[in-house]
């Protein structure tokens, strides 16, 4: 495994001040439990409820489903643009204030959503939903956990969070449907807003603690400790110095080929996953399967995403994480290529979907591991936000592009594109591992030169 860059270590990487020392305490695991609850409700209310409410909203607003669905695209794009800014805040100030404020904004946005009467109002509300998502969902929660847990326990904490939150769609899509059937879509949103606010605001305010203060060098035995006034005066200086060091680490990382290989890998893989997520049911129906069967087979993606995360986390203790993810991405390429060939039969469709589903959540838990393994924890949220920007934008626009290609050239071309995206993503991760291995073997004490 590659060692952390000397620059990362010197400014608080795995061996620096921001790494969480020692064995996790009970309060650390209570933090994971709290975030698991807020992520599950947050994804359920802010994201997955939309697809359930699309039809009644379109009817009441007098707009086509395609026009209304652009609101969700707006939200995803705003979240992508906000990710780098949120990352810098998280690195500098921790997650409590940001995530608490985001929870308040998310609650107000849900309430405002329940009162929209025009498509323009809906777009404005979903800009607020996107901003809240950047402040409270996975990117922010992962940054809090990375700052709180040292490497041995970090993978377990991230796995626990994503396994629980992975059931958000299974819980909130039927719940939203039941609330809509009983009370109408507007009242359903009010109930979801109350549920989200009542859980997320206090949990983020109480469970998410401010980051530990940077360690200072103790005074020598023959030298008195600094006076309290001088010590207090040095805090702004340490804060400014930390900001400068984080900025230097981000600049160094983003000039390295390794960073852009990760960006390419996770962006292309995100395109493939987003395309399959949106088009799979339609494609299975196109292949001749009944709608109910198509929906049931597509539901296997979520189940296998948990399996893939468990396998990946277990193997990371024995094998390089980049190679594990590369192998799974390659298997997804095989599944996407096989679906047009064997998907017309029920057995073939299930086999291809199960194979593709293994990689559904792998990118989510592999990215934090690779970022902290190479560059430490000091600027994790800033670097993660920069990776999230192209990946999230691509995921936002790729389903619509895939639909256009499917109508113009057929679903086979779309599946070929997904296959190619997954193969290139796998190749990029393999290249990242080779670059890291070569750097560690040949120059164990020297940072990689900028690309």
Short mmCIF file of C-alpha atoms in Angstrom, two decimals:
data_model
loop_
_atom_site.label_atom_id
_atom_site.label_comp_id
_atom_site.label_asym_id
_atom_site.label_seq_id
_atom_site.Cartn_x
_atom_site.Cartn_y
_atom_site.Cartn_z
CA UNK A 1 0.00 0.00 0.00
CA UNK A 2 1.28 3.49 -0.73
CA UNK A 3 2.48 5.49 2.19
CA UNK A 4 0.95 8.85 2.87
CA UNK A 5 2.72 11.72 1.15
CA UNK A 6 5.27 13.47 3.34
CA UNK A 7 3.41 16.71 2.76
CA UNK A 8 0.18 15.11 3.89
CA UNK A 9 1.85 13.75 6.98
CA UNK A 10 3.47 17.04 7.80
CA UNK A 11 0.19 18.92 7.78
CA UNK A 12 -1.95 16.42 9.60
CA UNK A 13 -2.47 13.37 7.44
CA UNK A 14 -2.64 9.84 8.76
CA UNK A 15 0.20 10.54 11.11
CA UNK A 16 -0.60 14.20 11.67
CA UNK A 17 -2.79 16.11 14.08
CA UNK A 18 -6.10 15.55 12.41
CA UNK A 19 -5.96 11.78 12.47
CA UNK A 20 -8.13 10.43 15.23
CA UNK A 21 -5.85 8.67 17.69
CA UNK A 22 -6.56 5.52 19.66
CA UNK A 23 -9.46 3.13 19.75
CA UNK A 24 -12.88 4.64 18.92
CA UNK A 25 -14.96 5.52 21.96
CA UNK A 26 -18.64 4.98 22.59
CA UNK A 27 -19.35 8.55 21.53
CA UNK A 28 -17.60 7.89 18.21
CA UNK A 29 -19.89 4.98 17.45
CA UNK A 30 -22.90 7.00 18.61
CA UNK A 31 -21.83 9.56 16.00
CA UNK A 32 -21.92 6.83 13.32
CA UNK A 33 -25.37 5.74 14.49
CA UNK A 34 -26.64 9.32 14.41
CA UNK A 35 -25.27 9.91 10.91
CA UNK A 36 -26.74 6.61 9.71
CA UNK A 37 -30.17 7.86 10.83
CA UNK A 38 -29.79 11.31 9.30
CA UNK A 39 -28.40 9.96 6.01
CA UNK A 40 -31.22 7.45 5.68
CA UNK A 41 -33.93 10.04 6.32
CA UNK A 42 -32.08 12.69 4.34
CA UNK A 43 -31.72 10.61 1.19
CA UNK A 44 -35.28 9.36 1.59
CA UNK A 45 -36.87 12.79 1.98
CA UNK A 46 -34.58 14.97 -0.15
CA UNK A 47 -33.93 12.56 -3.03
CA UNK A 48 -35.92 9.33 -3.28
CA UNK A 49 -39.32 10.90 -2.55
CA UNK A 50 -39.14 12.81 -5.83
CA UNK A 51 -39.72 9.83 -8.11
CA UNK A 52 -42.78 8.83 -6.09
CA UNK A 53 -44.24 12.34 -6.22
CA UNK A 54 -43.41 12.98 -9.89
CA UNK A 55 -46.78 11.93 -11.32
CA UNK A 56 -49.10 13.75 -8.86
CA UNK A 57 -46.85 16.84 -8.96
CA UNK A 58 -46.91 16.92 -12.77
CA UNK A 59 -50.69 16.64 -12.75
CA UNK A 60 -51.19 19.43 -10.20
CA UNK A 61 -48.65 21.76 -11.77
CA UNK A 62 -49.99 21.17 -15.27
CA UNK A 63 -46.56 20.32 -16.62
CA UNK A 64 -45.01 17.33 -18.35
CA UNK A 65 -43.02 14.83 -16.32
CA UNK A 66 -39.87 15.73 -18.27
CA UNK A 67 -40.19 19.42 -17.31
CA UNK A 68 -40.83 18.58 -13.68
CA UNK A 69 -37.95 16.08 -13.56
CA UNK A 70 -35.53 18.86 -14.48
CA UNK A 71 -35.99 20.07 -10.90
CA UNK A 72 -34.12 17.01 -9.63
CA UNK A 73 -31.36 17.59 -12.19
CA UNK A 74 -31.11 21.17 -10.92
CA UNK A 75 -30.76 19.90 -7.37
CA UNK A 76 -27.99 17.46 -8.28
CA UNK A 77 -26.07 20.11 -10.22
CA UNK A 78 -26.31 22.63 -7.36
CA UNK A 79 -25.09 19.94 -4.95
CA UNK A 80 -22.13 19.26 -7.26
CA UNK A 81 -21.21 22.95 -7.46
CA UNK A 82 -21.50 23.27 -3.68
CA UNK A 83 -19.36 20.21 -2.90
CA UNK A 84 -15.93 21.91 -3.15
CA UNK A 85 -17.08 24.86 -1.01
CA UNK A 86 -18.59 22.53 1.59
CA UNK A 87 -15.37 20.50 1.56
CA UNK A 88 -13.23 23.52 2.39
CA UNK A 89 -15.57 24.43 5.25
CA UNK A 90 -15.50 20.89 6.63
CA UNK A 91 -11.70 20.74 6.56
CA UNK A 92 -11.38 24.09 8.32
CA UNK A 93 -14.29 24.07 10.79
CA UNK A 94 -15.73 20.58 11.07
CA UNK A 95 -19.26 19.40 10.38
CA UNK A 96 -21.48 20.52 13.26
CA UNK A 97 -22.40 24.02 12.09
CA UNK A 98 -22.57 23.12 8.40
CA UNK A 99 -24.68 19.98 8.85
CA UNK A 100 -27.00 21.59 11.40
CA UNK A 101 -27.59 24.58 9.12
CA UNK A 102 -28.06 22.23 6.17
CA UNK A 103 -30.67 20.28 8.12
CA UNK A 104 -32.60 23.48 8.82
CA UNK A 105 -32.37 24.46 5.15
CA UNK A 106 -33.46 20.97 4.06
CA UNK A 107 -36.49 21.07 6.37
CA UNK A 108 -37.52 24.51 5.09
CA UNK A 109 -37.00 23.38 1.50
CA UNK A 110 -39.28 20.37 1.99
CA UNK A 111 -41.96 22.64 3.46
CA UNK A 112 -41.55 25.08 0.57
CA UNK A 113 -41.74 22.18 -1.90
CA UNK A 114 -45.16 21.29 -0.51
CA UNK A 115 -46.42 24.78 -1.42
CA UNK A 116 -45.16 25.20 -5.00
CA UNK A 117 -47.74 26.04 -7.66
CA UNK A 118 -45.54 26.65 -10.72
CA UNK A 119 -42.61 24.86 -12.32
CA UNK A 120 -40.43 27.96 -11.77
CA UNK A 121 -41.16 27.80 -8.04
CA UNK A 122 -40.29 24.11 -8.06
CA UNK A 123 -36.92 24.80 -9.69
CA UNK A 124 -36.15 27.50 -7.10
CA UNK A 125 -37.02 25.15 -4.25
CA UNK A 126 -34.82 22.41 -5.69
CA UNK A 127 -31.89 24.78 -5.88
CA UNK A 128 -32.28 25.01 -2.08
CA UNK A 129 -32.63 21.21 -1.87
CA UNK A 130 -29.36 20.85 -3.79
CA UNK A 131 -27.56 23.26 -1.50
CA UNK A 132 -28.88 21.43 1.57
CA UNK A 133 -27.79 18.11 0.05
CA UNK A 134 -24.21 19.38 -0.34
CA UNK A 135 -24.26 20.34 3.34
CA UNK A 136 -25.76 17.20 4.88
CA UNK A 137 -25.52 14.08 2.70
CA UNK A 138 -22.73 11.58 2.03
CA UNK A 139 -19.85 13.96 1.22
CA UNK A 140 -20.30 15.84 4.50
CA UNK A 141 -20.98 12.71 6.59
CA UNK A 142 -17.92 10.92 5.18
CA UNK A 143 -15.73 13.93 5.96
CA UNK A 144 -16.92 13.92 9.58
CA UNK A 145 -16.16 10.20 9.94
CA UNK A 146 -12.78 10.48 8.24
CA UNK A 147 -11.80 13.25 10.67
CA UNK A 148 -13.06 11.28 13.66
CA UNK A 149 -11.75 7.75 13.04
CA UNK A 150 -8.25 6.45 12.53
CA UNK A 151 -7.56 4.14 9.60
CA UNK A 152 -8.26 0.71 11.19
CA UNK A 153 -11.78 1.64 12.34
CA UNK A 154 -12.59 4.09 9.57
CA UNK A 155 -13.55 1.44 7.01
CA UNK A 156 -15.90 -0.21 9.50
CA UNK A 157 -17.53 3.12 10.35
CA UNK A 158 -18.04 4.03 6.68
CA UNK A 159 -19.39 0.56 5.93
CA UNK A 160 -21.88 0.76 8.80
CA UNK A 161 -23.08 4.16 7.62
CA UNK A 162 -23.53 3.16 3.98
CA UNK A 163 -25.16 -0.19 4.75
CA UNK A 164 -27.87 1.48 6.84
CA UNK A 165 -28.34 4.44 4.49
CA UNK A 166 -28.46 2.01 1.56
CA UNK A 167 -31.97 1.08 2.67
CA UNK A 168 -33.24 4.68 2.27
CA UNK A 169 -35.00 3.92 -1.01
CA UNK A 170 -36.48 0.68 0.33
CA UNK A 171 -37.94 2.55 3.30
CA UNK A 172 -38.91 5.94 1.95
CA UNK A 173 -40.24 5.16 -1.50
CA UNK A 174 -43.07 2.98 -0.14
CA UNK A 175 -43.52 5.33 2.84
CA UNK A 176 -43.86 8.33 0.55
CA UNK A 177 -46.29 6.40 -1.62
CA UNK A 178 -48.42 5.45 1.37
CA UNK A 179 -48.45 9.04 2.69
CA UNK A 180 -49.37 10.37 -0.75
CA UNK A 181 -52.21 7.88 -1.11
CA UNK A 182 -53.55 8.75 2.33
CA UNK A 183 -53.06 12.54 2.48
CA UNK A 184 -51.98 13.81 -0.95
CA UNK A 185 -48.48 14.77 -2.08
CA UNK A 186 -48.41 18.19 -0.43
CA UNK A 187 -49.30 16.90 3.01
CA UNK A 188 -46.92 13.97 2.51
CA UNK A 189 -44.08 16.46 2.07
CA UNK A 190 -45.07 18.32 5.23
CA UNK A 191 -44.91 15.04 7.16
CA UNK A 192 -41.51 14.20 5.63
CA UNK A 193 -40.26 17.70 6.51
CA UNK A 194 -41.30 17.30 10.13
CA UNK A 195 -39.75 13.84 10.30
CA UNK A 196 -36.48 15.02 8.76
CA UNK A 197 -36.21 18.18 10.85
CA UNK A 198 -37.07 16.44 14.11
CA UNK A 199 -34.31 13.87 13.53
CA UNK A 200 -31.55 15.65 11.61
CA UNK A 201 -31.38 19.05 13.31
CA UNK A 202 -30.83 17.81 16.89
CA UNK A 203 -28.66 14.84 15.87
CA UNK A 204 -26.31 17.00 13.79
CA UNK A 205 -26.21 19.68 16.50
CA UNK A 206 -25.51 17.26 19.36
CA UNK A 207 -23.70 14.24 17.90
CA UNK A 208 -21.36 15.97 15.44
CA UNK A 209 -18.56 17.48 17.47
CA UNK A 210 -16.13 20.17 16.44
CA UNK A 211 -12.75 18.85 15.22
CA UNK A 212 -10.03 18.25 17.76
CA UNK A 213 -7.66 21.21 18.17
CA UNK A 214 -4.29 20.85 16.53
CA UNK A 215 -1.60 19.47 18.81
CA UNK A 216 1.10 21.87 19.86
CA UNK A 217 4.67 21.08 20.85
CA UNK A 218 4.93 21.01 24.67
CA UNK A 219 7.36 23.46 26.28
CA UNK A 220 10.84 22.22 27.12
CA UNK A 221 11.49 21.47 30.80
CA UNK A 222 13.74 24.49 31.12
CA UNK A 223 11.37 26.82 29.29
CA UNK A 224 8.11 28.09 30.79
CA UNK A 225 4.83 27.56 29.02
CA UNK A 226 3.57 30.57 27.08
CA UNK A 227 1.37 32.97 28.94
CA UNK A 228 -2.39 32.42 28.46
CA UNK A 229 -2.70 35.64 26.49
CA UNK A 230 0.08 34.60 24.15
CA UNK A 231 -1.39 31.12 23.77
CA UNK A 232 -4.78 32.57 22.95
CA UNK A 233 -3.22 34.99 20.49
CA UNK A 234 -1.53 32.09 18.72
CA UNK A 235 -4.84 30.37 17.87
CA UNK A 236 -5.65 32.61 14.87
CA UNK A 237 -2.10 32.09 13.67
CA UNK A 238 -2.46 28.32 13.89
CA UNK A 239 -5.80 28.57 12.07
CA UNK A 240 -4.27 30.61 9.25
CA UNK A 241 -1.27 28.28 9.06
CA UNK A 242 -3.59 25.27 8.86
CA UNK A 243 -5.53 26.88 6.02
CA UNK A 244 -2.32 27.61 4.13
CA UNK A 245 -1.09 24.04 4.62
CA UNK A 246 -4.41 22.58 3.48
CA UNK A 247 -4.35 24.76 0.37
CA UNK A 248 -0.80 23.62 -0.35
CA UNK A 249 -1.78 19.98 -0.01
CA UNK A 250 -4.77 20.45 -2.33
CA UNK A 251 -2.58 22.17 -4.93
CA UNK A 252 0.00 19.41 -4.72
CA UNK A 253 -2.59 16.65 -5.00
CA UNK A 254 -4.45 18.19 -7.92
CA UNK A 255 -1.22 18.51 -9.89
CA UNK A 256 -0.55 14.78 -9.65
CA UNK A 257 -1.59 12.24 -12.24
CA UNK A 258 -2.92 10.01 -9.46
CA UNK A 259 -5.65 12.51 -8.54
CA UNK A 260 -6.90 12.80 -12.10
CA UNK A 261 -6.87 9.04 -12.56
CA UNK A 262 -9.20 8.84 -9.55
CA UNK A 263 -11.35 11.62 -11.00
CA UNK A 264 -11.63 9.78 -14.33
CA UNK A 265 -12.38 6.46 -12.65
CA UNK A 266 -15.15 7.69 -10.36
CA UNK A 267 -16.68 10.00 -12.95
CA UNK A 268 -16.92 7.30 -15.62
CA UNK A 269 -18.13 4.71 -13.15
CA UNK A 270 -20.76 7.17 -11.93
CA UNK A 271 -21.97 7.64 -15.48
CA UNK A 272 -22.40 3.90 -15.91
CA UNK A 273 -24.20 3.42 -12.60
CA UNK A 274 -26.51 6.41 -13.12
CA UNK A 275 -27.42 5.22 -16.62
CA UNK A 276 -28.28 1.71 -15.45
CA UNK A 277 -30.23 3.09 -12.48
CA UNK A 278 -32.52 5.13 -14.72
CA UNK A 279 -32.81 2.91 -17.80
CA UNK A 280 -32.74 -0.63 -16.44
CA UNK A 281 -36.49 -1.12 -15.93
CA UNK A 282 -37.30 0.45 -19.30
CA UNK A 283 -34.66 -1.69 -21.02
CA UNK A 284 -35.87 -4.92 -19.41
CA UNK A 285 -39.42 -4.13 -20.58
CA UNK A 286 -37.98 -3.42 -24.04
CA UNK A 287 -36.40 -6.90 -23.93
CA UNK A 288 -39.87 -8.39 -23.40
CA UNK A 289 -40.20 -8.75 -19.62
CA UNK A 290 -43.46 -7.80 -17.86
CA UNK A 291 -43.23 -4.47 -15.97
CA UNK A 292 -43.62 -6.10 -12.55
CA UNK A 293 -40.84 -8.58 -13.24
CA UNK A 294 -38.63 -5.81 -14.65
CA UNK A 295 -39.10 -3.73 -11.48
CA UNK A 296 -38.42 -6.75 -9.27
CA UNK A 297 -35.21 -7.62 -11.11
CA UNK A 298 -34.06 -3.99 -10.97
CA UNK A 299 -34.64 -4.03 -7.22
CA UNK A 300 -31.80 -6.54 -6.92
CA UNK A 301 -29.36 -3.69 -7.58
CA UNK A 302 -29.92 -2.25 -4.12
CA UNK A 303 -29.59 -5.62 -2.40
CA UNK A 304 -26.32 -6.41 -4.17
CA UNK A 305 -24.91 -2.95 -3.42
CA UNK A 306 -24.77 -3.94 0.26
CA UNK A 307 -23.09 -7.23 -0.67
CA UNK A 308 -20.52 -5.41 -2.79
CA UNK A 309 -19.68 -3.03 0.04
CA UNK A 310 -19.22 -5.89 2.49
CA UNK A 311 -16.96 -7.79 0.08
CA UNK A 312 -14.91 -4.69 -0.72
CA UNK A 313 -14.39 -3.72 2.93
CA UNK A 314 -13.38 -7.27 3.86
CA UNK A 315 -10.89 -7.58 1.01
CA UNK A 316 -9.33 -4.18 1.71
CA UNK A 317 -7.62 -5.70 4.74
CA UNK A 318 -5.68 -8.07 2.45
CA UNK A 319 -5.51 -6.49 -1.02
CA UNK A 320 -5.00 -2.99 -2.46
CA UNK A 321 -8.31 -1.12 -2.50
CA UNK A 322 -7.74 0.30 -6.00
CA UNK A 323 -7.29 -3.18 -7.50
CA UNK A 324 -10.37 -4.52 -5.71
CA UNK A 325 -12.52 -1.71 -7.10
CA UNK A 326 -10.93 -2.08 -10.55
CA UNK A 327 -11.82 -5.78 -10.62
CA UNK A 328 -15.42 -5.08 -9.60
CA UNK A 329 -15.75 -2.29 -12.18
CA UNK A 330 -14.47 -4.75 -14.81
CA UNK A 331 -17.12 -7.27 -13.73
CA UNK A 332 -19.73 -4.56 -14.18
CA UNK A 333 -18.45 -4.01 -17.71
CA UNK A 334 -18.93 -7.73 -18.38
CA UNK A 335 -22.48 -7.53 -16.98
CA UNK A 336 -23.38 -4.51 -19.14
CA UNK A 337 -21.99 -6.22 -22.24
CA UNK A 338 -23.85 -9.44 -21.44
CA UNK A 339 -27.26 -7.87 -20.78
CA UNK A 340 -28.20 -7.38 -24.46
CA UNK A 341 -27.08 -10.97 -25.18
CA UNK A 342 -28.73 -12.87 -22.30
CA UNK A 343 -31.19 -10.36 -20.87
CA UNK A 344 -34.19 -11.58 -22.84
CA UNK A 345 -34.48 -14.58 -20.52
CA UNK A 346 -35.41 -14.19 -16.87
CA UNK A 347 -32.35 -16.14 -15.70
CA UNK A 348 -30.02 -14.13 -17.92
CA UNK A 349 -31.47 -10.80 -16.83
CA UNK A 350 -31.15 -11.72 -13.15
CA UNK A 351 -27.57 -12.92 -13.62
CA UNK A 352 -26.49 -9.73 -15.42
CA UNK A 353 -28.21 -7.44 -12.90
CA UNK A 354 -26.72 -9.32 -9.94
CA UNK A 355 -23.24 -9.01 -11.42
CA UNK A 356 -23.65 -5.30 -12.13
CA UNK A 357 -25.20 -4.68 -8.72
CA UNK A 358 -22.04 -5.86 -6.95
CA UNK A 359 -20.35 -2.59 -7.88
CA UNK A 360 -23.24 -0.26 -7.15
CA UNK A 361 -21.89 0.98 -3.82
CA UNK A 362 -18.21 0.18 -4.25
CA UNK A 363 -17.15 3.60 -5.47
CA UNK A 364 -18.82 5.23 -2.46
CA UNK A 365 -16.67 3.44 0.11
CA UNK A 366 -13.50 3.11 -1.99
CA UNK A 367 -13.00 6.83 -2.62
CA UNK A 368 -12.48 7.80 1.06
CA UNK A 369 -10.05 4.92 1.50
CA UNK A 370 -7.92 5.90 -1.50
CA UNK A 371 -7.92 9.62 -0.68
CA UNK A 372 -6.85 9.17 2.94
CA UNK A 373 -4.39 6.40 2.09
CA UNK A 374 -2.47 8.66 -0.26
CA UNK A 375 -2.99 12.22 0.97
CA UNK A 376 -4.03 11.81 4.60
CA UNK A 377 -7.01 13.37 6.35
CA UNK A 378 -6.01 17.03 6.58
CA UNK A 379 -7.60 18.12 3.28
CA UNK A 380 -9.85 15.09 2.77
CA UNK A 381 -13.11 17.01 2.42
CA UNK A 382 -11.58 19.55 0.02
CA UNK A 383 -10.17 16.83 -2.21
CA UNK A 384 -13.34 14.76 -2.00
CA UNK A 385 -15.40 17.80 -2.99
CA UNK A 386 -13.21 18.37 -6.02
CA UNK A 387 -13.65 14.74 -7.07
CA UNK A 388 -17.40 14.98 -6.50
CA UNK A 389 -17.88 17.97 -8.81
CA UNK A 390 -17.23 16.28 -12.21
CA UNK A 391 -18.65 12.98 -11.01
CA UNK A 392 -21.94 14.46 -9.80
CA UNK A 393 -22.38 16.67 -12.85
CA UNK A 394 -21.82 13.64 -15.09
CA UNK A 395 -24.32 11.58 -13.10
CA UNK A 396 -26.86 14.39 -13.39
CA UNK A 397 -26.74 14.68 -17.17
CA UNK A 398 -25.92 11.11 -18.23
CA UNK A 399 -29.41 9.58 -17.81
CA UNK A 400 -31.00 12.17 -20.09
CA UNK A 401 -28.19 11.74 -22.61
CA UNK A 402 -28.58 7.95 -22.42
CA UNK A 403 -32.31 8.23 -23.08
CA UNK A 404 -31.64 10.36 -26.14
CA UNK A 405 -29.09 7.86 -27.44
CA UNK A 406 -31.46 4.96 -26.78
CA UNK A 407 -34.22 6.61 -28.81
CA UNK A 408 -31.85 7.55 -31.63
CA UNK A 409 -29.59 4.50 -31.89
CA UNK A 410 -31.07 1.80 -29.64
CA UNK A 411 -30.40 0.39 -26.18
CA UNK A 412 -27.54 -1.75 -27.44
CA UNK A 413 -25.46 1.38 -28.05
CA UNK A 414 -26.23 2.60 -24.53
CA UNK A 415 -25.11 -0.71 -23.03
CA UNK A 416 -21.94 -0.57 -25.11
CA UNK A 417 -21.26 2.91 -23.74
CA UNK A 418 -21.81 1.70 -20.16
CA UNK A 419 -19.44 -1.21 -20.83
CA UNK A 420 -16.77 1.14 -22.16
CA UNK A 421 -17.20 3.57 -19.22
CA UNK A 422 -16.76 0.79 -16.66
CA UNK A 423 -13.75 -0.65 -18.50
CA UNK A 424 -12.00 2.72 -18.66
CA UNK A 425 -12.81 3.31 -14.99
CA UNK A 426 -11.24 -0.05 -14.12
CA UNK A 427 -8.18 0.75 -16.22
CA UNK A 428 -7.81 4.15 -14.53
CA UNK A 429 -7.86 2.56 -11.08
CA UNK A 430 -5.32 -0.04 -12.15
CA UNK A 431 -3.14 2.80 -13.44
CA UNK A 432 -3.58 4.63 -10.14
CA UNK A 433 -2.43 1.55 -8.24
CA UNK A 434 0.58 1.08 -10.52
CA UNK A 435 1.56 4.74 -10.09
CA UNK A 436 1.22 4.52 -6.32
CA UNK A 437 3.12 1.22 -6.12
CA UNK A 438 5.93 2.55 -8.28
CA UNK A 439 6.18 5.71 -6.18
CA UNK A 440 6.25 3.76 -2.91
CA UNK A 441 8.80 1.23 -4.21
CA UNK A 442 11.18 3.68 -5.86
CA UNK A 443 10.79 6.82 -3.74
CA UNK A 444 9.37 5.89 -0.35
CA UNK A 445 10.33 9.19 1.18
CA UNK A 446 9.71 11.56 -1.70
CA UNK A 447 6.40 13.01 -2.80
CA UNK A 448 5.28 12.26 -6.32
CA UNK A 449 6.23 14.97 -8.72
CA UNK A 450 3.36 16.93 -10.17
CA UNK A 451 1.95 15.49 -13.35
#
